[in-house]
mmCIF file of N, CA and C in Angstrom:
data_model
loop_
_atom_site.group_PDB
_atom_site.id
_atom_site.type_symbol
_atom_site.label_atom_id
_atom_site.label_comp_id
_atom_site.label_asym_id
_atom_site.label_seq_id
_atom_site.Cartn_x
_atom_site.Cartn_y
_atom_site.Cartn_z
ATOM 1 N N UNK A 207 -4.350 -22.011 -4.917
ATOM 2 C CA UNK A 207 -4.303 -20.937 -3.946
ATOM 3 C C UNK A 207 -3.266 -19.893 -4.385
ATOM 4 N N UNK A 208 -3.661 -18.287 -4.302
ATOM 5 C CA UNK A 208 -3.156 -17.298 -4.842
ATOM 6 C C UNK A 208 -1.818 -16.830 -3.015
ATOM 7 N N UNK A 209 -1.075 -17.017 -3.347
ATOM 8 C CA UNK A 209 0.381 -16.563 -2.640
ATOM 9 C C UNK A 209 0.246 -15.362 -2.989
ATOM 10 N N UNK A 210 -0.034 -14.244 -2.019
ATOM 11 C CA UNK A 210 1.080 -12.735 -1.903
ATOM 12 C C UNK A 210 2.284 -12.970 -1.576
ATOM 13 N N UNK A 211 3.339 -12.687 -2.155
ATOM 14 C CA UNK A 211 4.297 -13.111 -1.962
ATOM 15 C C UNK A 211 5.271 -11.537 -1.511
ATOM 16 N N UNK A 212 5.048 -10.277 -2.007
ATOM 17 C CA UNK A 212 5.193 -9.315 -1.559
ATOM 18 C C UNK A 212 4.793 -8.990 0.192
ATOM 19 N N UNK A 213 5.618 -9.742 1.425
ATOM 20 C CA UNK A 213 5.306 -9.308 2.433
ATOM 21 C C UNK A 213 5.333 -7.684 3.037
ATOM 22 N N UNK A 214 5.490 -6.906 2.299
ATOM 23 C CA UNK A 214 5.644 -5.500 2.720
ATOM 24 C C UNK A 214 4.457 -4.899 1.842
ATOM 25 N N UNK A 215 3.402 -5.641 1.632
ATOM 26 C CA UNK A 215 2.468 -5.052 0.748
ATOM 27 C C UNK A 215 1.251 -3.971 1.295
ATOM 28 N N UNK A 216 1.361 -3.791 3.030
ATOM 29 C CA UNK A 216 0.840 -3.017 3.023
ATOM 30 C C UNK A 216 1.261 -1.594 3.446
ATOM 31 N N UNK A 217 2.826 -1.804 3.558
ATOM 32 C CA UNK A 217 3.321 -0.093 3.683
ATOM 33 C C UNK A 217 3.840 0.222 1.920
ATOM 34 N N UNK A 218 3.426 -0.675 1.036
ATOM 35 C CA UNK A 218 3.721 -0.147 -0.440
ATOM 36 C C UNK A 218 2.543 0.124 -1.280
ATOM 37 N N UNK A 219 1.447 -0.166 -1.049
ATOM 38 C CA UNK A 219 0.403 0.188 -1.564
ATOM 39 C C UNK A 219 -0.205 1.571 -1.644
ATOM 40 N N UNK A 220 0.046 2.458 -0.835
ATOM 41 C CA UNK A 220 -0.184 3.949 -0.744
ATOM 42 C C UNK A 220 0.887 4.493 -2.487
ATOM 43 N N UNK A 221 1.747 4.363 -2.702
ATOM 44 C CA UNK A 221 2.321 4.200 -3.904
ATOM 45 C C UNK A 221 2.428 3.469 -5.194
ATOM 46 N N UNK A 222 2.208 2.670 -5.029
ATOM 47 C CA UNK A 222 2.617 1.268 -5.741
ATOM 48 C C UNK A 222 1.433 0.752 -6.229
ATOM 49 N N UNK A 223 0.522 1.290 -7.256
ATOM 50 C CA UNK A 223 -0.777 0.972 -7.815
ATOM 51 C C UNK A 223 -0.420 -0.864 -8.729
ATOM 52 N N UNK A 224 0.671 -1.259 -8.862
ATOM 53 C CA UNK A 224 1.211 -2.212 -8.793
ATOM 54 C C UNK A 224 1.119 -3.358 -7.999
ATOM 55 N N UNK A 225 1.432 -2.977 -7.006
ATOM 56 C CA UNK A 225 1.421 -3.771 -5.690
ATOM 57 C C UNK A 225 -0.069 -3.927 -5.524
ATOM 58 N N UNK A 226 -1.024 -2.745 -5.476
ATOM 59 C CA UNK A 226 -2.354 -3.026 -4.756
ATOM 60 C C UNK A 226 -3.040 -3.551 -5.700
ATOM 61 N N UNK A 227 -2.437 -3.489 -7.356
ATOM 62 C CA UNK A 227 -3.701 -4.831 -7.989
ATOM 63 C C UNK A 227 -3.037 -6.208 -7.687
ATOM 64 N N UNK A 228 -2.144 -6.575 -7.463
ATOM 65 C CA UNK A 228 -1.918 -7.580 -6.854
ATOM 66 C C UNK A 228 -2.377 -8.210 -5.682
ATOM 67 N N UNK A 229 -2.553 -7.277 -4.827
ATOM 68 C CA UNK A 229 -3.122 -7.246 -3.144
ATOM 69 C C UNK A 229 -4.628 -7.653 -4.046
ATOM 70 N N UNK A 230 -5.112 -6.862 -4.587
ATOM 71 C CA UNK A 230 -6.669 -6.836 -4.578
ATOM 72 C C UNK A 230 -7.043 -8.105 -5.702
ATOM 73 N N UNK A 231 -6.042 -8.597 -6.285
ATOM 74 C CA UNK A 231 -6.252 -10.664 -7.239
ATOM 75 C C UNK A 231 -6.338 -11.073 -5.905
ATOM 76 N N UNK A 232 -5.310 -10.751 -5.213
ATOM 77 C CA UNK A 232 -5.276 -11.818 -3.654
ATOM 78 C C UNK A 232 -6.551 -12.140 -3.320
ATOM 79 N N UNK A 233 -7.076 -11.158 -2.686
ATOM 80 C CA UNK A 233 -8.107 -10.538 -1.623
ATOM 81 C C UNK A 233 -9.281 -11.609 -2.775
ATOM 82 N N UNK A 234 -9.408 -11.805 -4.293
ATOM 83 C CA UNK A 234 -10.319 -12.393 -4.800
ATOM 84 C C UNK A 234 -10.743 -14.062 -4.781
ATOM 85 N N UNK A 235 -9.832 -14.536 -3.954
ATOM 86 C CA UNK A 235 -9.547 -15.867 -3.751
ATOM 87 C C UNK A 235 -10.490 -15.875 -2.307
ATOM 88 N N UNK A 236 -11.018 -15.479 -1.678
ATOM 89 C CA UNK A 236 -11.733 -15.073 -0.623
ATOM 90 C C UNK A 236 -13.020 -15.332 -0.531
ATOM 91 N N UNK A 237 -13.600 -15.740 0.564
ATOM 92 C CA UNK A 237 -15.164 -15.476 0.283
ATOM 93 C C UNK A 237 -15.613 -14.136 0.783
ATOM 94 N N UNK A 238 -17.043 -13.832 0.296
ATOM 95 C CA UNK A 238 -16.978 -12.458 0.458
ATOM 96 C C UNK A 238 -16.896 -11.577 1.852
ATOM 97 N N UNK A 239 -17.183 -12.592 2.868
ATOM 98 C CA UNK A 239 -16.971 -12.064 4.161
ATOM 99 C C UNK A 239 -15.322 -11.572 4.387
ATOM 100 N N UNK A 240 -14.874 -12.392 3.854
ATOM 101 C CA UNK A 240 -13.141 -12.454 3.633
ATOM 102 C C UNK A 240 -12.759 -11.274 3.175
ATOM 103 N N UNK A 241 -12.971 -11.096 2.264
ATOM 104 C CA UNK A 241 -13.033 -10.121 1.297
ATOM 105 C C UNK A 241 -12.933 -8.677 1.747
ATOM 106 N N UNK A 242 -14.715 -8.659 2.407
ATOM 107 C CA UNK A 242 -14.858 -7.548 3.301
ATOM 108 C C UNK A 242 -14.013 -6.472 4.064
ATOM 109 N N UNK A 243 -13.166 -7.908 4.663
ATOM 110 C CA UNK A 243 -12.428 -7.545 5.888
ATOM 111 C C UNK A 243 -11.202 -7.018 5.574
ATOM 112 N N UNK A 244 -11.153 -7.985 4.007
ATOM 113 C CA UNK A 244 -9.829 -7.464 3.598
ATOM 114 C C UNK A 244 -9.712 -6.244 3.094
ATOM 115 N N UNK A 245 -10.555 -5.696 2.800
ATOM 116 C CA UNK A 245 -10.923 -4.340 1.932
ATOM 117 C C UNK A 245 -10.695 -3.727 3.201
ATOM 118 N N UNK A 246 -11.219 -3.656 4.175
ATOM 119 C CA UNK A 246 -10.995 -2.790 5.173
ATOM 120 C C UNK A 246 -9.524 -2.792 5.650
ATOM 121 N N UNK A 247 -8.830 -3.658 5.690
ATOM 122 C CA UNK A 247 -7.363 -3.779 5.869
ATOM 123 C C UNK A 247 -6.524 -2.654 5.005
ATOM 124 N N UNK A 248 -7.132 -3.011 3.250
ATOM 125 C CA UNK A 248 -5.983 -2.386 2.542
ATOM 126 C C UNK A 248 -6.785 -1.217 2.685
ATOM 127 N N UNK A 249 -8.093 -0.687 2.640
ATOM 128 C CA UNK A 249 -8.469 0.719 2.861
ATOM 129 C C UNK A 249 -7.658 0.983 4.493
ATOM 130 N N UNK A 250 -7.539 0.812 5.134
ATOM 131 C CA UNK A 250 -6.532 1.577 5.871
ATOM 132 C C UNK A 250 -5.641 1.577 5.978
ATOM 133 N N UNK A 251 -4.497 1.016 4.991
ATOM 134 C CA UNK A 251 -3.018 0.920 4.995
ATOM 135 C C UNK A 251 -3.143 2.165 3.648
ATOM 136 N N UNK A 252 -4.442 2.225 2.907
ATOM 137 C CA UNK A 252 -4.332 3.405 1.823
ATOM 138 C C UNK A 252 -4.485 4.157 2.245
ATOM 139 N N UNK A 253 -4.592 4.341 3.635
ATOM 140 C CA UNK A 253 -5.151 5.958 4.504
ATOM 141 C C UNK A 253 -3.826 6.660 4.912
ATOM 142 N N UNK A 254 -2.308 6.055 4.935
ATOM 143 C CA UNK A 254 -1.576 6.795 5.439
ATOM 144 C C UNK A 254 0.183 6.182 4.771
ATOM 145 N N UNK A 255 0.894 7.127 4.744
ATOM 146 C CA UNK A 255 2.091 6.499 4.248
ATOM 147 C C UNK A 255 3.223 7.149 5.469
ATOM 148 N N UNK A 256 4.244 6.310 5.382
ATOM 149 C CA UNK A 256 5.235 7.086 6.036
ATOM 150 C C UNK A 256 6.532 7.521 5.326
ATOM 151 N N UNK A 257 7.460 8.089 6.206
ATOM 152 C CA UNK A 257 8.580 9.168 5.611
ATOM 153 C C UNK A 257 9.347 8.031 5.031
ATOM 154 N N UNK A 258 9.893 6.534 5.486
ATOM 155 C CA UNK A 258 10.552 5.383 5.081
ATOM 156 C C UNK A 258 9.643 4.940 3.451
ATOM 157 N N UNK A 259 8.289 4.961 4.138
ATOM 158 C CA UNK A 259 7.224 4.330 2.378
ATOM 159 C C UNK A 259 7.773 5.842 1.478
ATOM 160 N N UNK A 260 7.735 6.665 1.547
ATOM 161 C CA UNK A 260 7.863 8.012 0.229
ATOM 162 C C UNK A 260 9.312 7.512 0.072
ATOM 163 N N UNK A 261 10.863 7.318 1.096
ATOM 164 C CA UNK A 261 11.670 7.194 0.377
ATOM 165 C C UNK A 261 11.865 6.119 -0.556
ATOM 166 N N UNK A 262 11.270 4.618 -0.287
ATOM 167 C CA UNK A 262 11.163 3.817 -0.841
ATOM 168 C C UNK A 262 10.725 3.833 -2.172
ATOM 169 N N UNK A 263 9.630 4.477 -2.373
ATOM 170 C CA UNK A 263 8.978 5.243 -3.585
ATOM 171 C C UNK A 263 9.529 5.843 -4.650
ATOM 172 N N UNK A 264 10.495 6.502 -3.884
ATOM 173 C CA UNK A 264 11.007 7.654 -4.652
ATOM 174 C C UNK A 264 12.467 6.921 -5.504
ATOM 175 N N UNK A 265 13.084 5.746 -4.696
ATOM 176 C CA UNK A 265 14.065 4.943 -5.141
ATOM 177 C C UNK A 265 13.218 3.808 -6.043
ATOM 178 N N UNK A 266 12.407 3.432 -5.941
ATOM 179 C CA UNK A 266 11.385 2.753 -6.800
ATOM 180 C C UNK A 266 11.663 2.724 -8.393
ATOM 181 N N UNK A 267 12.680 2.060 -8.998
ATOM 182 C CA UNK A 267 13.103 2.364 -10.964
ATOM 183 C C UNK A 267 11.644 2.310 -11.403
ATOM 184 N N UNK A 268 10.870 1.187 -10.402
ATOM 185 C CA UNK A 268 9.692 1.147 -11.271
ATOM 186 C C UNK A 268 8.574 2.297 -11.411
ATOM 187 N N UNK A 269 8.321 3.119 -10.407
ATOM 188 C CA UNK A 269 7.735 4.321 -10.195
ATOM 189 C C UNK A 269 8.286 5.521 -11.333
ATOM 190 N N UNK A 270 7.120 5.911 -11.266
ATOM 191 C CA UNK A 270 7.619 7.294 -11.816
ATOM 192 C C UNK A 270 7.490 8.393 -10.662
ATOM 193 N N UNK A 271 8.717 9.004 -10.594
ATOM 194 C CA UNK A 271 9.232 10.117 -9.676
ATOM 195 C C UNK A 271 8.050 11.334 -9.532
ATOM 196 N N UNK A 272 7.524 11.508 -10.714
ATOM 197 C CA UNK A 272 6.711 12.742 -10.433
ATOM 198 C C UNK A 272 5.687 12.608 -10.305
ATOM 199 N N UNK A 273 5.279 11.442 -10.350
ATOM 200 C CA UNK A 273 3.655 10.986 -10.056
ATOM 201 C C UNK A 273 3.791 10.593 -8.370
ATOM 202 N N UNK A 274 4.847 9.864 -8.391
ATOM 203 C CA UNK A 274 4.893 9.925 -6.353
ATOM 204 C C UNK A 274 5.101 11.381 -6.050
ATOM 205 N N UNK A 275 5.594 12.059 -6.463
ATOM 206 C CA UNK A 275 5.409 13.506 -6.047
ATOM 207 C C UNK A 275 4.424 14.587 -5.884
ATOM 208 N N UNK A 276 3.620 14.078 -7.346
ATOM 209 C CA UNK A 276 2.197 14.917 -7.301
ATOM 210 C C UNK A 276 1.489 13.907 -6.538
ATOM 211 N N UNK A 277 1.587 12.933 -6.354
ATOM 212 C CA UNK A 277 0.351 12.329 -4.866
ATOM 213 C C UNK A 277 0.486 12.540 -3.552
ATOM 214 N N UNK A 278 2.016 12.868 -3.539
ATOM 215 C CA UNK A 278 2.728 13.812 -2.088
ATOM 216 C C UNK A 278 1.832 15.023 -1.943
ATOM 217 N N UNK A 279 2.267 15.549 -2.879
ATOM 218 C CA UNK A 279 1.675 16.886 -2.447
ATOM 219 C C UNK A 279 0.088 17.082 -2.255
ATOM 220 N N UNK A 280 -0.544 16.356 -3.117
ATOM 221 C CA UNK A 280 -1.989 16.083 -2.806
ATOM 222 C C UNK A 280 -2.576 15.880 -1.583
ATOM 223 N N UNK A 281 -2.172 15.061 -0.802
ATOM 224 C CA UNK A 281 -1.848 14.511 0.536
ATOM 225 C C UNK A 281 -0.970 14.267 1.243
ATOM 226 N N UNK A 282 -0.686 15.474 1.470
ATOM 227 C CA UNK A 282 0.927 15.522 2.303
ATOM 228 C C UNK A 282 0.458 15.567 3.890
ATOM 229 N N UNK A 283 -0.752 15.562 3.824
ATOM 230 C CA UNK A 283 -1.632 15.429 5.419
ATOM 231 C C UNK A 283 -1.638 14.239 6.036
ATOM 232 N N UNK A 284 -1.015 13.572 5.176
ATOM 233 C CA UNK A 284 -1.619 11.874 5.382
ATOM 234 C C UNK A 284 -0.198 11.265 5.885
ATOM 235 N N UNK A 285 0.521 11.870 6.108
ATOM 236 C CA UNK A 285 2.430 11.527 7.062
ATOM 237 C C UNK A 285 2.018 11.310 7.987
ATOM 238 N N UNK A 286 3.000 9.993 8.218
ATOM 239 C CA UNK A 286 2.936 9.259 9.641
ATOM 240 C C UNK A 286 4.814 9.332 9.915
ATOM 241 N N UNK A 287 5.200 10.321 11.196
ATOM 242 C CA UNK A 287 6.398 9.880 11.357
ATOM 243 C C UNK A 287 6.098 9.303 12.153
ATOM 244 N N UNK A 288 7.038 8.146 12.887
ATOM 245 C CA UNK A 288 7.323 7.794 14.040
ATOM 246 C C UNK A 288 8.788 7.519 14.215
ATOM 247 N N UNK A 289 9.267 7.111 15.381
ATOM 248 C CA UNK A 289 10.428 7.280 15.758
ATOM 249 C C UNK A 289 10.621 5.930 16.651
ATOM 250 N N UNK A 290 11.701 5.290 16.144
ATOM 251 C CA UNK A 290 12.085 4.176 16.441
ATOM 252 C C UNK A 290 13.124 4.261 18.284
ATOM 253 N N UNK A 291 12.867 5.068 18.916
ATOM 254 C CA UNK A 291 14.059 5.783 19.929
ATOM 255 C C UNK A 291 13.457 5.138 21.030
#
């Protein structure tokens, strides 16, 4: 049995093409109904990032800075603030 062991894997995947082939070996241990569902999971955690996921990103050694930047700007529509208050 395949362990994700990355529990923050779905506010890092909008960045982290890293993280989501990992997520997506996971998701292959599955049957395909499984699977399905799971695809729909990480397709909507890929639908939106927040202001905490870009800083994370951006401190990321492993990332490259200007590639999280040019995917910012690509979809800079796709910000989720919220407010912890």
């Amino acid at each position: 049995m395949i362990i994700l062991k990355d529990w923050e894997w779905k506010y890092r995947i909008f960045f982290n093409n890293n993280v989501l082939d990992k997520v997506n070996q996971f998701n292959e241990q599955f049957n395909k109904e499984e699977q399905r569902l799971f695809q729909k999971q990480i397709k909507f955690y890929r639908s939106f990032y927040t202001i905490e996921n870009l800083l994370q990103a951006l401190n990321d050694p492993s990332l490259n800075k200007d590639d999280v930047i040019k995917k910012l700007l690509k979809i800079s529509k796709n910000v989720i603030v919220h407010c912890l208050c």
